[in-house]
Amino acid sequence: MAKMEFGELDQYLFGQATHYDIYKKLGAHPVTQNGKSGTYFAVWAPNAEDVSVVGEFNDWDPERHPMKKTGPIGVWETFVAGAKVGDLYKFCIRAMDGRLLYKADPYASWSEMRPGNASRIADITGFKWGDAAWMKKRKETDPRRAALSIYEVHPGSWKKHPASEADPDGFYSYRELAHELADYVKRMGYTHVELMGIAEHPFDGSWGYQVTGYYAPTARFGSPKEFKYLVNYLHKNKIGVILDWVPAHFPKDAHGLAEFDGTCIYEHSDPRQGEHPDWGTKIFNYGKNEVKNFLIANALYWIEEFHVDGLRVDAVASMLYLDYGKKDGQWIANKYGGNENLEAIEFFKHLNTLILGRNKGTMMIAEESTAWPKVTGDVEKENGLGFTFKWNMGWMHDFLEYMKLDPYFRKFNHNKMTFSMTYAFSEAYILVLSHDEVVHLKCSMINKMPGEYDDKFENLKAGYSFMMGHPGKKLLFMGQEFGQFQEWSEARELDWYLLREARHQQLQDYVRDLQMMYKKYPALYADANGYDGFQWINADDADRSIYSFIRWSPTKRNNLLFVCNFTPVERKDYWVGVPQKKQCKLILSSADPAYGGQHHVDNPVFKPVKGECDGQPYHVAYPLAPYEVAIFAFN
């Protein structure tokens, strides 16, 4: 094999932020050179006095394997004969002020299991993928027109083995997760899983949002190839995989990116630009090409090397606004005097154009909590940021505020459930009920609901039904599908034992059937139709806290009528207006006895009769049960 080196072309591309497979050069790569097996190491440390690699292969001795600086860009490299896959290592960096810094490899594909913080030599090549059918279909699919119902999962706490002395954490391995998660997700009808905390992170309590190993699937659950097994197995079971991705900030851990070579090469040196005061973390310097290259190549790495279907980009607002979470004097305005981070804006445009252009059918999802315009707008045509989807935080806030209310007071807050339709198609949205809503004393979803025990379940079924009918893709955090009472904690598994109780099992069954309905009817996911696909029948019935609306299919076949009663009051004489004299078939009711309700319907077919109601020429008479959401199909 030819000698591996960081050549002139590598340096040029890295300096231009266009070395999109930089991870194949920087980091640790098992190779054979001059007939000797070993590992090629390379690290970017432009301001270091000198650098060496230390590890299990040289007794962690900084004198044994010094590295050579190649060219002006500041990459150091060496080949170590005998360094093999599985060996632990770090870079020993002598800063210009004489300090010795022992740093984990920013481009490592594998890390030591915490509390250790060394990198581990890995070989991620040679995995035999079996997901060709999934990958072909993905390339041919427009995510905005496809069903997308996401199960948000924290793998370390979804399920656990009983703790033991040999295994105090009880983590499932990637392989175990693959099989159990695939079975569950298929049974429940979700289309995708979104996995939290996959990139290596030292502190479990950060849930993976303070990353030290951007290129390393966490060692908590196994090796990089075992993570590939998880993705491959989910794909073979027709389940997509989305990862949380955190380019907004990184922690100050001594082995991490902060002051990597004794100077601030990944972050701004001025704390007004380079630190989040509230989070105690560092902010990437999006104006530095080598930093942009690190992040852009990292996104490509997960999608192209691990076949991941999309990235949910965390804390986008904190990147877009220079003054995010900062007081006067804690931030520096841009060159025009504004608070927009111009470098982050260009970073997103570059990132999203590249990722989605090279990988048709994948998704870039923004967790963006402000009214920043055109987050999902086209970069060239609309000067947008180019994301595929944006989390709808406004809908989430209004929806939860309404659902928490005692039903008597809902009539005074009726617009909380209708306001979101004024902007529902201003972006390509995902409706989210995520982990953030069930921690830090916010209560689990079931415990947000008002009333006694049974009332909580009826309220939650009604809420989930409204969410499924509202335009936008869907996301629900694990445990909320069966009504977990405790707030989520990363330290324990979900309360699966609750499924021995009838109400929890009935709620889980209802969520399953909601999702099966969602996937069956394009009216619920063909959001590209915009307002042509949604019609209020009655958005103003505040006194009774009832909402009715139609979701129109693109073909005008298999349309759906939703009637949602958010009070415990029965409406035996309820009429709902319909625009056509087409019979309506009840396909799902939250009040069905199968889901713990009390409303048995003998004949599910209802014929409209002539007579104005809700501004429509026809109406259907349907006795509406307390807290019932009734969903009808018509052609």
XYZ file of C-alpha atoms in Angstrom:
635
model
C 0.000 0.000 0.000
C 1.221 3.528 -0.796
C 2.295 5.609 2.143
C -0.644 7.383 3.740
C -0.058 11.096 4.200
C -1.788 14.431 4.517
C -0.777 15.851 1.158
C -1.002 19.213 -0.563
C -4.488 18.565 -1.943
C -5.701 17.533 1.509
C -4.326 20.754 2.948
C -5.904 22.871 0.249
C -9.354 21.288 0.543
C -9.275 21.374 4.361
C -8.359 25.045 4.222
C -11.321 25.680 1.914
C -13.817 23.740 4.111
C -14.437 21.349 1.206
C -12.535 18.228 2.296
C -15.789 16.347 2.749
C -14.170 13.026 3.691
C -11.541 14.608 5.947
C -12.296 11.902 8.521
C -10.554 9.436 6.205
C -7.290 11.359 6.679
C -7.433 12.943 10.129
C -7.789 10.610 13.102
C -6.424 7.071 13.405
C -6.412 4.676 10.432
C -5.115 1.087 10.512
C -2.838 0.619 7.491
C 0.157 -1.376 6.306
C 3.210 0.651 5.348
C 6.581 -0.700 4.242
C 5.356 -4.190 5.022
C 4.442 -3.309 8.614
C 0.950 -3.300 10.095
C 0.126 -0.327 12.234
C -1.873 2.880 12.411
C -1.526 6.231 10.666
C -2.345 9.142 13.003
C -3.053 12.743 11.981
C -4.343 15.689 14.001
C -4.974 19.376 13.354
C -3.126 21.453 15.974
C -1.846 24.563 14.161
C -0.464 26.400 17.183
C 1.178 23.474 18.979
C 4.889 23.551 19.777
C 5.024 19.824 19.113
C 2.722 16.803 19.157
C 3.148 13.091 19.848
C 0.762 10.161 19.990
C 0.586 8.141 23.200
C -1.292 4.954 23.925
C -1.328 1.360 24.979
C 1.136 0.586 22.182
C 3.910 2.758 23.709
C 3.143 2.755 27.442
C 1.708 6.284 27.082
C 5.226 7.663 26.637
C 5.271 11.084 24.875
C 8.859 10.571 23.732
C 8.267 7.379 21.757
C 6.204 8.541 18.765
C 6.628 12.228 17.924
C 4.504 13.563 15.066
C 5.674 15.677 12.131
C 4.014 18.926 11.091
C 2.985 18.876 7.429
C 2.579 22.176 5.615
C 1.272 25.537 6.768
C -2.215 24.450 7.805
C -1.003 22.797 11.003
C -1.711 19.080 10.590
C 0.645 16.691 12.403
C 1.072 13.061 11.313
C 2.948 9.847 12.031
C 2.767 6.089 11.453
C 3.058 3.752 14.449
C 3.926 0.165 13.631
C 2.115 -2.311 15.888
C -0.678 0.078 16.938
C -3.787 -1.999 16.306
C -7.569 -1.855 16.314
C -8.868 -1.614 19.866
C -5.808 0.128 21.323
C -6.436 3.232 23.412
C -4.612 6.448 22.514
C -4.469 10.229 22.908
C -2.509 13.090 21.422
C 0.042 14.698 23.718
C 0.229 18.348 22.684
C 2.896 20.720 23.928
C 1.378 24.185 23.855
C 3.430 27.271 23.033
C 3.402 28.194 26.733
C 4.943 24.820 27.637
C 1.820 23.057 28.954
C 1.355 19.382 28.105
C -2.232 18.670 27.012
C -3.519 15.123 26.651
C -6.364 15.297 24.138
C -8.756 12.720 22.767
C -8.802 12.496 18.980
C -11.479 14.842 17.519
C -11.876 12.478 14.539
C -11.804 9.181 16.453
C -14.443 6.651 15.364
C -14.434 4.935 18.757
C -13.855 6.027 22.343
C -13.052 4.502 25.676
C -16.052 3.695 27.845
C -16.618 6.472 30.357
C -15.304 7.422 32.873
C -12.187 6.861 30.726
C -11.775 9.485 28.047
C -9.139 8.146 25.650
C -9.813 7.390 21.998
C -9.707 3.864 20.615
C -8.328 2.789 17.242
C -11.162 1.568 15.023
C -11.659 0.179 11.553
C -15.153 1.054 10.344
C -14.615 -0.325 6.826
C -15.731 -3.714 5.572
C -19.226 -3.802 7.087
C -21.652 -5.775 4.889
C -24.788 -3.702 4.526
C -28.087 -5.399 3.809
C -30.283 -2.335 3.387
C -30.007 -1.794 -0.384
C -33.791 -1.860 -0.830
C -34.261 0.795 1.872
C -31.510 3.004 0.452
C -32.965 2.785 -3.067
C -36.430 3.702 -1.857
C -35.024 6.550 0.257
C -33.384 8.070 -2.795
C -36.739 8.055 -4.597
C -38.768 9.508 -1.693
C -39.538 13.141 -0.938
C -39.711 13.272 2.886
C -42.076 16.255 2.776
C -44.678 14.180 0.942
C -44.134 10.953 2.881
C -45.506 9.687 6.190
C -43.175 10.678 9.024
C -44.039 9.620 12.559
C -40.972 9.652 14.796
C -40.376 7.772 18.038
C -37.783 9.748 20.013
C -35.589 7.330 21.948
C -32.845 7.678 24.549
C -31.180 4.267 24.075
C -29.613 4.190 27.534
C -32.968 4.348 29.309
C -35.506 2.889 26.877
C -34.883 -0.538 28.384
C -32.207 -1.727 30.800
C -30.906 -5.023 32.073
C -30.992 -5.460 35.860
C -27.886 -3.787 37.305
C -25.145 -6.107 38.534
C -21.600 -5.777 39.787
C -20.320 -6.832 36.383
C -22.757 -4.539 34.557
C -23.746 -1.623 36.812
C -25.314 0.371 33.967
C -27.432 -2.419 32.512
C -27.250 -0.884 29.047
C -28.636 -2.811 26.110
C -26.051 -3.304 23.373
C -26.563 -1.885 19.897
C -27.410 -5.407 18.734
C -29.973 -5.959 21.482
C -31.498 -2.550 20.810
C -31.692 -3.360 17.103
C -33.960 -6.344 17.635
C -36.133 -5.103 20.493
C -36.516 -1.580 19.130
C -37.346 -2.778 15.623
C -40.018 -5.149 16.948
C -41.600 -2.462 19.104
C -41.480 0.340 16.560
C -42.956 -1.861 13.833
C -45.745 -2.985 16.136
C -46.520 0.600 17.135
C -46.568 1.935 13.591
C -43.826 4.556 13.772
C -41.920 5.236 10.560
C -38.649 6.447 12.143
C -36.711 6.479 15.368
C -34.787 9.520 16.506
C -31.877 8.481 18.697
C -30.519 10.764 21.405
C -26.976 10.669 22.677
C -25.237 8.565 20.028
C -22.150 10.757 19.572
C -19.719 10.134 22.447
C -20.247 12.246 25.548
C -18.671 11.959 29.003
C -21.663 12.762 31.239
C -24.856 10.696 31.107
C -26.845 13.575 32.556
C -26.182 15.691 29.466
C -28.322 13.185 27.479
C -25.707 13.419 24.739
C -25.992 17.165 24.197
C -22.443 17.892 25.394
C -20.375 15.987 22.867
C -16.662 15.215 23.041
C -16.500 12.548 20.317
C -18.319 13.877 17.254
C -17.234 10.959 15.065
C -17.579 8.195 17.671
C -20.799 6.246 18.309
C -20.869 6.048 22.097
C -19.070 3.062 23.583
C -21.865 2.654 26.143
C -23.614 0.262 23.779
C -20.781 -1.245 21.743
C -18.453 -0.648 18.804
C -18.948 1.488 15.659
C -19.680 -1.591 13.556
C -22.289 -2.684 16.069
C -23.926 0.719 15.652
C -23.931 0.055 11.912
C -25.679 -3.226 12.707
C -28.419 -1.291 14.531
C -29.014 1.061 11.593
C -28.867 -1.796 9.101
C -31.345 -3.915 11.067
C -33.801 -1.041 11.468
C -33.593 -0.337 7.735
C -34.224 -3.985 6.899
C -37.376 -3.634 9.007
C -38.394 -0.496 7.060
C -37.642 1.879 9.935
C -35.716 5.086 9.333
C -33.020 6.412 11.676
C -32.543 10.055 12.675
C -29.740 11.189 14.988
C -29.547 14.178 17.281
C -26.626 16.287 16.117
C -25.078 19.084 18.197
C -23.057 21.660 16.217
C -24.122 24.523 18.495
C -21.666 24.047 21.349
C -19.220 21.698 23.052
C -18.138 21.170 26.683
C -14.945 22.365 28.349
C -13.717 18.884 29.377
C -9.911 18.826 29.473
C -9.659 15.986 26.936
C -12.044 17.645 24.473
C -11.985 20.374 21.831
C -11.699 23.375 24.165
C -8.328 25.143 23.746
C -7.279 22.058 21.838
C -3.655 22.981 21.148
C -3.385 25.480 23.986
C -5.230 28.057 21.899
C -8.831 28.413 20.760
C -8.829 26.699 17.381
C -12.372 25.257 17.419
C -13.959 28.131 19.338
C -13.639 31.920 19.318
C -11.022 33.168 21.763
C -13.211 36.089 22.875
C -15.714 34.646 25.393
C -18.340 37.096 24.098
C -18.283 35.088 20.881
C -16.945 31.760 22.096
C -18.942 30.847 25.211
C -22.521 30.226 26.301
C -22.706 31.766 29.803
C -25.876 29.858 30.721
C -24.660 26.473 29.492
C -20.992 26.725 30.490
C -19.973 25.495 27.050
C -17.920 26.688 24.088
C -19.307 27.938 20.753
C -17.797 26.745 17.481
C -16.145 29.369 15.273
C -18.287 29.027 12.151
C -16.129 31.515 10.283
C -13.035 29.293 10.380
C -12.875 26.933 7.411
C -11.227 24.043 9.263
C -13.979 24.177 11.892
C -16.713 24.295 9.271
C -15.042 21.346 7.550
C -14.970 19.403 10.834
C -18.735 19.841 11.272
C -19.853 19.464 7.653
C -17.779 16.312 7.187
C -19.193 15.021 10.461
C -22.756 15.359 9.189
C -21.771 13.558 5.989
C -19.984 10.896 8.040
C -23.122 9.858 9.881
C -25.260 9.886 6.734
C -22.834 8.311 4.290
C -20.755 5.996 6.486
C -23.552 4.895 8.832
C -26.528 5.196 6.431
C -28.390 7.483 8.841
C -31.512 8.983 7.232
C -31.458 12.401 8.826
C -30.029 14.695 11.453
C -32.054 16.689 13.945
C -29.878 19.748 14.519
C -29.992 20.823 18.145
C -30.246 24.431 19.374
C -30.286 26.121 15.963
C -31.524 29.392 17.473
C -28.426 29.593 19.673
C -26.340 29.505 16.501
C -28.357 32.036 14.528
C -28.415 34.761 17.206
C -25.191 36.266 18.527
C -26.990 37.414 21.680
C -28.747 34.101 22.407
C -28.890 33.662 26.194
C -26.631 36.682 26.691
C -26.984 40.050 28.367
C -25.708 43.406 27.193
C -21.926 43.374 27.164
C -21.798 39.588 26.767
C -21.960 39.540 22.967
C -20.531 41.292 19.899
C -22.718 42.544 17.051
C -22.072 41.532 13.451
C -20.455 43.905 10.954
C -23.827 45.516 10.253
C -24.559 46.074 13.928
C -27.148 43.291 14.128
C -27.512 40.196 16.280
C -27.575 37.694 13.408
C -24.635 35.306 13.220
C -23.780 35.749 9.546
C -21.158 32.981 9.644
C -23.624 30.467 11.104
C -26.170 31.390 8.431
C -23.680 30.654 5.670
C -22.642 27.468 7.451
C -26.234 26.185 7.413
C -26.689 27.042 3.745
C -23.485 25.201 2.840
C -24.304 22.254 5.100
C -27.902 21.683 4.008
C -27.268 22.214 0.302
C -24.423 19.703 0.390
C -26.062 17.043 2.574
C -29.406 17.021 0.783
C -27.854 17.425 -2.657
C -25.538 14.447 -2.216
C -28.019 12.257 -0.359
C -31.470 12.400 -1.911
C -34.280 11.511 0.461
C -32.396 12.348 3.648
C -33.547 14.990 6.120
C -32.032 17.943 7.940
C -34.308 18.963 10.814
C -33.960 22.234 12.723
C -34.801 22.544 16.374
C -35.354 26.279 16.053
C -37.510 28.009 18.639
C -37.942 31.523 17.213
C -39.682 33.128 14.251
C -36.537 33.180 12.112
C -37.884 33.278 8.535
C -37.517 30.550 5.914
C -35.704 27.995 8.029
C -36.997 25.379 5.587
C -36.871 27.741 2.615
C -34.823 26.963 -0.474
C -31.305 28.376 -0.245
C -31.112 29.648 -3.833
C -34.719 30.543 -4.619
C -35.789 31.972 -1.256
C -32.523 32.790 0.512
C -33.636 30.260 3.127
C -31.529 28.069 5.387
C -32.369 24.927 3.437
C -33.565 22.602 6.218
C -36.044 19.861 5.304
C -38.164 20.365 8.430
C -38.432 22.584 11.474
C -39.721 21.589 14.891
C -42.976 23.443 15.591
C -42.255 24.786 19.060
C -45.079 27.342 18.912
C -47.698 24.661 18.330
C -46.213 22.545 21.104
C -46.358 25.376 23.633
C -49.957 26.382 22.827
C -51.149 22.783 22.673
C -49.695 21.878 26.054
C -50.981 25.053 27.704
C -54.474 24.212 26.468
C -54.344 20.525 27.412
C -53.213 21.330 30.981
C -56.315 23.437 31.613
C -59.319 22.287 33.574
C -61.903 21.639 30.839
C -64.119 24.436 32.216
C -61.457 27.029 31.361
C -60.699 25.707 27.882
C -63.516 27.750 26.354
C -61.651 30.910 27.355
C -58.494 29.652 25.626
C -60.057 28.217 22.492
C -57.658 30.039 20.170
C -54.651 28.198 21.598
C -55.668 25.237 19.438
C -56.505 27.254 16.327
C -53.754 29.893 16.211
C -51.148 27.511 14.800
C -53.174 27.161 11.611
C -52.380 30.794 10.775
C -48.751 29.787 10.165
C -48.970 26.011 9.695
C -47.477 26.107 6.191
C -45.019 28.974 6.596
C -42.420 26.247 7.188
C -42.321 22.488 6.701
C -43.108 21.560 10.301
C -42.823 18.587 12.618
C -45.212 18.627 15.586
C -43.157 17.589 18.587
C -43.848 16.308 22.077
C -40.213 15.645 22.929
C -38.058 14.721 25.908
C -37.749 18.408 26.812
C -41.451 18.485 27.725
C -41.324 15.628 30.252
C -38.330 16.578 32.436
C -37.322 19.260 34.961
C -40.638 19.189 36.872
C -42.697 19.680 33.707
C -44.512 16.348 34.370
C -44.976 13.435 32.030
C -47.631 13.803 29.327
C -50.247 11.842 31.302
C -49.635 13.908 34.426
C -50.023 17.172 32.533
C -53.638 16.183 31.921
C -56.325 17.535 34.289
C -58.818 15.505 36.277
C -58.945 12.162 37.997
C -57.235 8.971 36.836
C -59.646 8.094 34.011
C -59.963 11.722 32.916
C -56.218 11.909 32.330
C -56.291 9.046 29.861
C -59.334 10.386 28.023
C -57.726 13.837 27.771
C -54.460 12.421 26.493
C -56.154 10.291 23.844
C -58.042 13.369 22.673
C -54.841 15.414 22.599
C -52.907 12.824 20.617
C -55.818 12.546 18.169
C -55.850 16.313 17.585
C -52.081 16.221 17.059
C -52.440 13.456 14.478
C -55.059 15.431 12.582
C -53.193 18.745 12.641
C -50.945 19.438 9.620
C -47.278 18.608 10.155
C -45.203 15.488 10.660
C -45.199 13.890 14.131
C -42.758 13.161 16.954
C -43.470 11.601 20.353
C -40.951 10.848 23.084
C -40.672 7.314 24.412
C -42.903 6.298 27.314
C -45.549 8.875 26.501
C -47.276 6.428 24.181
C -48.382 4.314 27.149
C -48.847 7.025 29.752
C -45.737 6.845 31.913
C -46.537 8.712 35.129
C -42.998 9.491 36.234
C -40.976 12.173 34.569
C -38.303 10.740 32.344
C -34.859 10.113 33.831
C -31.807 8.954 31.878
C -30.821 6.853 34.915
C -33.667 4.320 34.787
C -35.621 2.420 32.165
C -39.178 3.297 31.208
C -41.939 2.019 33.481
C -42.913 -0.867 31.225
C -44.623 -2.609 34.150
C -47.471 -0.096 33.768
C -48.650 -2.033 30.719
C -50.028 -4.624 33.101
C -52.685 -2.013 33.926
C -55.635 -1.871 31.513
C -55.671 1.906 31.000
C -52.013 2.060 30.024
C -52.390 -0.849 27.620
C -55.488 0.746 26.104
C -53.639 4.042 25.610
C -50.751 2.239 23.927
C -53.213 0.386 21.679
C -54.868 3.665 20.761
C -51.576 5.350 19.872
C -50.719 2.321 17.745
C -54.015 2.538 15.871
C -53.664 6.299 15.427
C -50.311 5.701 13.782
C -51.577 2.926 11.565
C -54.339 5.281 10.437
C -51.807 8.039 9.817
C -49.736 5.836 7.516
C -52.827 4.559 5.683
C -54.303 7.941 4.740
C -52.192 10.328 2.589
C -54.563 13.114 3.640
C -52.638 13.199 6.919
C -49.118 13.485 5.577
C -49.236 15.069 2.114
C -48.523 18.444 3.673
C -47.059 19.755 0.421
C -50.654 20.655 -0.473
C -50.597 23.426 2.104
C -53.960 24.937 2.900
C -55.564 22.939 0.090
C -55.231 19.923 2.359
C -56.901 21.415 5.443
C -60.332 22.923 6.024
C -61.871 24.102 9.245
C -65.496 23.041 9.582
C -65.952 24.804 12.912
C -63.044 26.544 14.600
C -65.261 28.802 16.722
C -67.272 26.467 18.962
C -65.545 27.805 22.071
C -68.493 27.388 24.447
C -68.521 23.640 23.892
C -64.730 23.343 23.318
C -65.319 21.338 20.143
C -63.179 21.554 17.006
C -64.036 20.037 13.640
C -61.964 20.010 10.473
C -61.295 18.070 7.282
C -57.983 16.749 5.986
C -58.279 16.551 2.212
C -56.295 13.945 0.306
C -54.303 15.099 -2.765
C -56.539 12.842 -4.870
C -59.699 13.889 -2.980
C -60.196 10.209 -2.145
C -60.151 8.892 1.432
C -60.551 12.301 3.026
C -60.869 12.519 6.801
C -63.242 14.438 9.053
C -62.119 15.058 12.660
C -64.519 16.011 15.452
C -62.773 16.759 18.759
C -64.590 17.217 22.078
C -62.312 18.590 24.811
C -64.794 18.545 27.690
C -66.271 15.725 29.809
C -69.746 16.720 28.577
C -71.709 14.348 26.364
C -73.296 15.921 23.248
C -76.014 13.482 22.218
C -77.531 15.853 19.682
C -74.305 16.963 18.035
C -74.335 17.916 14.351
C -71.272 18.539 12.229
C -71.400 20.243 8.855
C -69.984 18.541 5.757
C -69.477 19.959 2.257
C -70.679 16.916 0.299
C -73.425 14.336 0.421
C -70.897 11.527 0.805
C -71.401 8.940 3.505
C -68.980 9.198 6.398
C -67.521 6.048 7.906
C -66.287 6.159 11.493
C -62.764 4.696 11.322
C -61.493 5.552 14.801
C -62.939 6.868 18.051
C -60.995 7.647 21.192
C -64.147 6.723 23.158
C -64.313 3.182 21.778
C -64.541 0.580 24.581
C -61.438 -1.104 23.105
C -59.465 1.927 24.336
C -61.199 2.284 27.687
C -64.033 4.514 26.476
C -67.782 4.154 26.891
C -69.117 4.831 23.395
C -70.110 1.727 21.467
C -71.187 2.479 17.877
C -73.343 -0.231 16.248
C -73.198 1.095 12.688
C -70.072 3.043 11.727
C -71.611 4.515 8.547
C -73.291 7.929 8.803
C -75.195 9.525 5.921
C -75.200 13.309 5.569
C -78.568 14.981 5.266
C -79.381 18.247 3.542
C -79.504 21.191 5.895
C -77.084 23.966 6.658
C -74.689 23.455 9.574
C -71.316 25.070 10.281
C -71.684 26.971 7.010
C -71.898 23.711 5.032
C -74.862 22.524 2.934
C -75.088 19.114 4.637
C -74.618 17.747 8.104
C -74.026 14.506 9.963
C -75.681 13.760 13.287
C -73.300 12.010 15.660
C -73.745 11.581 19.429
C -70.434 12.818 20.794
C -69.169 11.199 23.989
C -67.187 13.026 26.704
C -63.606 13.775 25.559
C -64.290 11.935 22.319
C -62.391 12.474 19.111
C -64.277 10.825 16.261
C -62.527 10.392 12.912
C -64.530 9.677 9.749
C -63.382 8.770 6.234
C -65.262 9.876 3.131
C -64.606 9.980 -0.622
